[in-house]
mmCIF file with all atom_site columns, C-alpha atoms in Angstrom:
data_model
loop_
_atom_site.group_PDB
_atom_site.id
_atom_site.type_symbol
_atom_site.label_atom_id
_atom_site.label_alt_id
_atom_site.label_comp_id
_atom_site.label_asym_id
_atom_site.label_entity_id
_atom_site.label_seq_id
_atom_site.pdbx_PDB_ins_code
_atom_site.Cartn_x
_atom_site.Cartn_y
_atom_site.Cartn_z
_atom_site.occupancy
_atom_site.B_iso_or_equiv
_atom_site.pdbx_formal_charge
_atom_site.auth_seq_id
_atom_site.auth_comp_id
_atom_site.auth_asym_id
_atom_site.auth_atom_id
_atom_site.pdbx_PDB_model_num
ATOM 1   C CA . UNK F 1 1   ? 0.000   0.000  0.000  1.00 0.00 ? 106 UNK F CA 1
ATOM 2   C CA . UNK F 1 2   ? 1.324   3.452  -0.896 1.00 0.00 ? 107 UNK F CA 1
ATOM 3   C CA . UNK F 1 3   ? 1.288   6.030  1.864  1.00 0.00 ? 108 UNK F CA 1
ATOM 4   C CA . UNK F 1 4   ? 1.320   9.775  1.559  1.00 0.00 ? 109 UNK F CA 1
ATOM 5   C CA . UNK F 1 5   ? 3.409   11.807 3.915  1.00 0.00 ? 110 UNK F CA 1
ATOM 6   C CA . UNK F 1 6   ? 2.554   15.088 5.562  1.00 0.00 ? 111 UNK F CA 1
ATOM 7   C CA . UNK F 1 7   ? 5.382   17.350 6.697  1.00 0.00 ? 112 UNK F CA 1
ATOM 8   C CA . UNK F 1 8   ? 4.135   19.819 9.300  1.00 0.00 ? 113 UNK F CA 1
ATOM 9   C CA . UNK F 1 9   ? 6.003   22.755 10.798 1.00 0.00 ? 114 UNK F CA 1
ATOM 10  C CA . UNK F 1 10  ? 4.652   24.472 13.905 1.00 0.00 ? 115 UNK F CA 1
ATOM 11  C CA . UNK F 1 11  ? 5.872   27.838 15.124 1.00 0.00 ? 116 UNK F CA 1
ATOM 12  C CA . UNK F 1 12  ? 5.314   28.121 18.860 1.00 0.00 ? 117 UNK F CA 1
ATOM 13  C CA . UNK F 1 13  ? 4.216   31.305 20.564 1.00 0.00 ? 118 UNK F CA 1
ATOM 14  C CA . UNK F 1 14  ? 7.026   33.036 22.422 1.00 0.00 ? 119 UNK F CA 1
ATOM 15  C CA . UNK F 1 15  ? 8.036   31.046 25.482 1.00 0.00 ? 120 UNK F CA 1
ATOM 16  C CA . UNK F 1 16  ? 5.582   28.206 24.692 1.00 0.00 ? 121 UNK F CA 1
ATOM 17  C CA . UNK F 1 17  ? 7.756   25.653 22.862 1.00 0.00 ? 122 UNK F CA 1
ATOM 18  C CA . UNK F 1 18  ? 8.069   23.488 25.990 1.00 0.00 ? 123 UNK F CA 1
ATOM 19  C CA . UNK F 1 19  ? 4.261   23.398 26.301 1.00 0.00 ? 124 UNK F CA 1
ATOM 20  C CA . UNK F 1 20  ? 3.989   22.428 22.632 1.00 0.00 ? 125 UNK F CA 1
ATOM 21  C CA . UNK F 1 21  ? 6.479   19.575 23.089 1.00 0.00 ? 126 UNK F CA 1
ATOM 22  C CA . UNK F 1 22  ? 4.708   18.409 26.269 1.00 0.00 ? 127 UNK F CA 1
ATOM 23  C CA . UNK F 1 23  ? 1.337   18.420 24.513 1.00 0.00 ? 128 UNK F CA 1
ATOM 24  C CA . UNK F 1 24  ? 2.717   16.242 21.722 1.00 0.00 ? 129 UNK F CA 1
ATOM 25  C CA . UNK F 1 25  ? 4.641   13.975 24.102 1.00 0.00 ? 130 UNK F CA 1
ATOM 26  C CA . UNK F 1 26  ? 1.766   13.459 26.541 1.00 0.00 ? 131 UNK F CA 1
ATOM 27  C CA . UNK F 1 27  ? -1.311  13.595 24.313 1.00 0.00 ? 132 UNK F CA 1
ATOM 28  C CA . UNK F 1 28  ? -1.133  14.181 20.582 1.00 0.00 ? 133 UNK F CA 1
ATOM 29  C CA . UNK F 1 29  ? 0.753   11.053 19.535 1.00 0.00 ? 134 UNK F CA 1
ATOM 30  C CA . UNK F 1 30  ? -1.981  8.913  21.089 1.00 0.00 ? 135 UNK F CA 1
ATOM 31  C CA . UNK F 1 31  ? -4.720  10.924 19.416 1.00 0.00 ? 136 UNK F CA 1
ATOM 32  C CA . UNK F 1 32  ? -2.926  10.673 16.063 1.00 0.00 ? 137 UNK F CA 1
ATOM 33  C CA . UNK F 1 33  ? -2.736  6.886  16.357 1.00 0.00 ? 138 UNK F CA 1
ATOM 34  C CA . UNK F 1 34  ? -6.383  6.712  17.426 1.00 0.00 ? 139 UNK F CA 1
ATOM 35  C CA . UNK F 1 35  ? -7.401  8.729  14.354 1.00 0.00 ? 140 UNK F CA 1
ATOM 36  C CA . UNK F 1 36  ? -5.449  6.800  11.710 1.00 0.00 ? 141 UNK F CA 1
ATOM 37  C CA . UNK F 1 37  ? -2.328  8.950  11.492 1.00 0.00 ? 142 UNK F CA 1
ATOM 38  C CA . UNK F 1 38  ? 1.037   7.169  11.591 1.00 0.00 ? 143 UNK F CA 1
ATOM 39  C CA . UNK F 1 39  ? 3.873   9.018  13.288 1.00 0.00 ? 144 UNK F CA 1
ATOM 40  C CA . UNK F 1 40  ? 7.056   8.910  11.207 1.00 0.00 ? 145 UNK F CA 1
ATOM 41  C CA . UNK F 1 41  ? 9.263   11.364 13.108 1.00 0.00 ? 146 UNK F CA 1
ATOM 42  C CA . UNK F 1 42  ? 9.343   14.486 15.262 1.00 0.00 ? 147 UNK F CA 1
ATOM 43  C CA . UNK F 1 43  ? 12.210  16.961 15.030 1.00 0.00 ? 148 UNK F CA 1
ATOM 44  C CA . UNK F 1 44  ? 13.593  19.935 16.947 1.00 0.00 ? 149 UNK F CA 1
ATOM 45  C CA . UNK F 1 45  ? 15.804  22.254 14.887 1.00 0.00 ? 150 UNK F CA 1
ATOM 46  C CA . UNK F 1 46  ? 19.340  22.670 16.243 1.00 0.00 ? 151 UNK F CA 1
ATOM 47  C CA . UNK F 1 47  ? 20.083  26.185 15.016 1.00 0.00 ? 152 UNK F CA 1
ATOM 48  C CA . UNK F 1 48  ? 18.650  29.523 16.103 1.00 0.00 ? 153 UNK F CA 1
ATOM 49  C CA . UNK F 1 49  ? 16.248  31.099 15.617 1.00 0.00 ? 154 UNK F CA 1
ATOM 50  C CA . UNK F 1 50  ? 14.195  27.967 14.802 1.00 0.00 ? 155 UNK F CA 1
ATOM 51  C CA . UNK F 1 51  ? 15.520  26.054 17.817 1.00 0.00 ? 156 UNK F CA 1
ATOM 52  C CA . UNK F 1 52  ? 13.647  28.422 20.112 1.00 0.00 ? 157 UNK F CA 1
ATOM 53  C CA . UNK F 1 53  ? 10.197  28.146 18.542 1.00 0.00 ? 158 UNK F CA 1
ATOM 54  C CA . UNK F 1 54  ? 9.825   25.339 15.983 1.00 0.00 ? 159 UNK F CA 1
ATOM 55  C CA . UNK F 1 55  ? 8.596   21.760 15.920 1.00 0.00 ? 160 UNK F CA 1
ATOM 56  C CA . UNK F 1 56  ? 8.767   19.795 12.669 1.00 0.00 ? 161 UNK F CA 1
ATOM 57  C CA . UNK F 1 57  ? 7.146   16.416 12.216 1.00 0.00 ? 162 UNK F CA 1
ATOM 58  C CA . UNK F 1 58  ? 6.172   13.889 9.588  1.00 0.00 ? 163 UNK F CA 1
ATOM 59  C CA . UNK F 1 59  ? 3.076   11.701 9.708  1.00 0.00 ? 164 UNK F CA 1
ATOM 60  C CA . UNK F 1 60  ? 1.601   9.426  7.075  1.00 0.00 ? 165 UNK F CA 1
ATOM 61  C CA . UNK F 1 61  ? -1.899  8.685  5.847  1.00 0.00 ? 166 UNK F CA 1
ATOM 62  C CA . UNK F 1 62  ? -3.357  6.133  3.443  1.00 0.00 ? 167 UNK F CA 1
ATOM 63  C CA . UNK F 1 63  ? -4.426  8.890  1.018  1.00 0.00 ? 168 UNK F CA 1
ATOM 64  C CA . UNK F 1 64  ? -5.257  12.603 0.817  1.00 0.00 ? 169 UNK F CA 1
ATOM 65  C CA . UNK F 1 65  ? -8.902  11.717 1.413  1.00 0.00 ? 170 UNK F CA 1
ATOM 66  C CA . UNK F 1 66  ? -7.910  9.709  4.484  1.00 0.00 ? 171 UNK F CA 1
ATOM 67  C CA . UNK F 1 67  ? -5.804  12.641 5.696  1.00 0.00 ? 172 UNK F CA 1
ATOM 68  C CA . UNK F 1 68  ? -8.817  14.963 5.544  1.00 0.00 ? 173 UNK F CA 1
ATOM 69  C CA . UNK F 1 69  ? -10.955 12.403 7.369  1.00 0.00 ? 174 UNK F CA 1
ATOM 70  C CA . UNK F 1 70  ? -8.233  11.787 9.979  1.00 0.00 ? 175 UNK F CA 1
ATOM 71  C CA . UNK F 1 71  ? -7.781  15.492 10.691 1.00 0.00 ? 176 UNK F CA 1
ATOM 72  C CA . UNK F 1 72  ? -11.530 16.162 10.786 1.00 0.00 ? 177 UNK F CA 1
ATOM 73  C CA . UNK F 1 73  ? -12.063 13.338 13.284 1.00 0.00 ? 178 UNK F CA 1
ATOM 74  C CA . UNK F 1 74  ? -9.063  14.422 15.365 1.00 0.00 ? 179 UNK F CA 1
ATOM 75  C CA . UNK F 1 75  ? -10.259 18.026 15.568 1.00 0.00 ? 180 UNK F CA 1
ATOM 76  C CA . UNK F 1 76  ? -13.807 16.911 16.465 1.00 0.00 ? 181 UNK F CA 1
ATOM 77  C CA . UNK F 1 77  ? -12.654 14.523 19.215 1.00 0.00 ? 182 UNK F CA 1
ATOM 78  C CA . UNK F 1 78  ? -14.088 15.865 22.514 1.00 0.00 ? 183 UNK F CA 1
ATOM 79  C CA . UNK F 1 79  ? -11.129 14.521 24.504 1.00 0.00 ? 184 UNK F CA 1
ATOM 80  C CA . UNK F 1 80  ? -8.692  16.323 22.182 1.00 0.00 ? 185 UNK F CA 1
ATOM 81  C CA . UNK F 1 81  ? -10.738 19.517 22.437 1.00 0.00 ? 186 UNK F CA 1
ATOM 82  C CA . UNK F 1 82  ? -10.397 19.378 26.237 1.00 0.00 ? 187 UNK F CA 1
ATOM 83  C CA . UNK F 1 83  ? -6.620  18.810 26.023 1.00 0.00 ? 188 UNK F CA 1
ATOM 84  C CA . UNK F 1 84  ? -6.306  21.655 23.506 1.00 0.00 ? 189 UNK F CA 1
ATOM 85  C CA . UNK F 1 85  ? -8.288  24.034 25.720 1.00 0.00 ? 190 UNK F CA 1
ATOM 86  C CA . UNK F 1 86  ? -6.228  23.081 28.787 1.00 0.00 ? 191 UNK F CA 1
ATOM 87  C CA . UNK F 1 87  ? -2.943  23.575 26.928 1.00 0.00 ? 192 UNK F CA 1
ATOM 88  C CA . UNK F 1 88  ? -4.019  27.053 25.830 1.00 0.00 ? 193 UNK F CA 1
ATOM 89  C CA . UNK F 1 89  ? -5.375  28.351 29.153 1.00 0.00 ? 194 UNK F CA 1
ATOM 90  C CA . UNK F 1 90  ? -2.331  30.647 29.407 1.00 0.00 ? 195 UNK F CA 1
ATOM 91  C CA . UNK F 1 91  ? -2.535  31.681 25.761 1.00 0.00 ? 196 UNK F CA 1
ATOM 92  C CA . UNK F 1 92  ? -2.035  30.066 22.363 1.00 0.00 ? 197 UNK F CA 1
ATOM 93  C CA . UNK F 1 93  ? 0.869   27.676 22.038 1.00 0.00 ? 198 UNK F CA 1
ATOM 94  C CA . UNK F 1 94  ? 1.100   27.828 18.231 1.00 0.00 ? 199 UNK F CA 1
ATOM 95  C CA . UNK F 1 95  ? 1.168   30.942 16.055 1.00 0.00 ? 200 UNK F CA 1
ATOM 96  C CA . UNK F 1 96  ? 1.691   29.299 12.662 1.00 0.00 ? 201 UNK F CA 1
ATOM 97  C CA . UNK F 1 97  ? 1.167   25.879 11.084 1.00 0.00 ? 202 UNK F CA 1
ATOM 98  C CA . UNK F 1 98  ? 2.555   24.851 7.706  1.00 0.00 ? 203 UNK F CA 1
ATOM 99  C CA . UNK F 1 99  ? 1.572   21.581 6.033  1.00 0.00 ? 204 UNK F CA 1
ATOM 100 C CA . UNK F 1 100 ? 3.045   19.960 2.926  1.00 0.00 ? 205 UNK F CA 1
ATOM 101 C CA . UNK F 1 101 ? 1.795   16.659 1.488  1.00 0.00 ? 206 UNK F CA 1
ATOM 102 C CA . UNK F 1 102 ? 4.369   14.578 -0.349 1.00 0.00 ? 207 UNK F CA 1
ATOM 103 C CA . UNK F 1 103 ? 4.874   11.205 -1.981 1.00 0.00 ? 208 UNK F CA 1
ATOM 104 C CA . UNK F 1 104 ? 7.966   9.124  -1.307 1.00 0.00 ? 209 UNK F CA 1
ATOM 105 C CA . UNK F 1 105 ? 10.277  8.943  -4.294 1.00 0.00 ? 210 UNK F CA 1
ATOM 106 C CA . UNK F 1 106 ? 11.005  5.603  -5.923 1.00 0.00 ? 211 UNK F CA 1
ATOM 107 C CA . UNK F 1 107 ? 14.436  5.574  -4.233 1.00 0.00 ? 212 UNK F CA 1
ATOM 108 C CA . UNK F 1 108 ? 13.209  6.527  -0.741 1.00 0.00 ? 213 UNK F CA 1
ATOM 109 C CA . UNK F 1 109 ? 13.509  3.935  2.032  1.00 0.00 ? 214 UNK F CA 1
ATOM 110 C CA . UNK F 1 110 ? 10.102  5.204  3.230  1.00 0.00 ? 215 UNK F CA 1
ATOM 111 C CA . UNK F 1 111 ? 7.358   4.086  0.895  1.00 0.00 ? 216 UNK F CA 1
#
């Protein structure tokens, strides 16, 4: 089965990168799995300025249609909505989200 990959880059609000990492570490990975998203990798940039405010990750889906369904179900999940509200009680943790869908090349070890 061919998977599609989604590369996502989150820019954290000032001083909130630790909260973003904790939310992923403690909650989001489980929700992703529950909603059909496969975690491929999570990355913290080494160099400034990105090291102070950026999380980059790759997940995979069965198709673009599945990705839409997965995200819609994730966002509608009442348990996720509670976690999201709790994580933002002191203000937003993310100021910008970028998403790029990609196919693995024929020479990629990830297919």
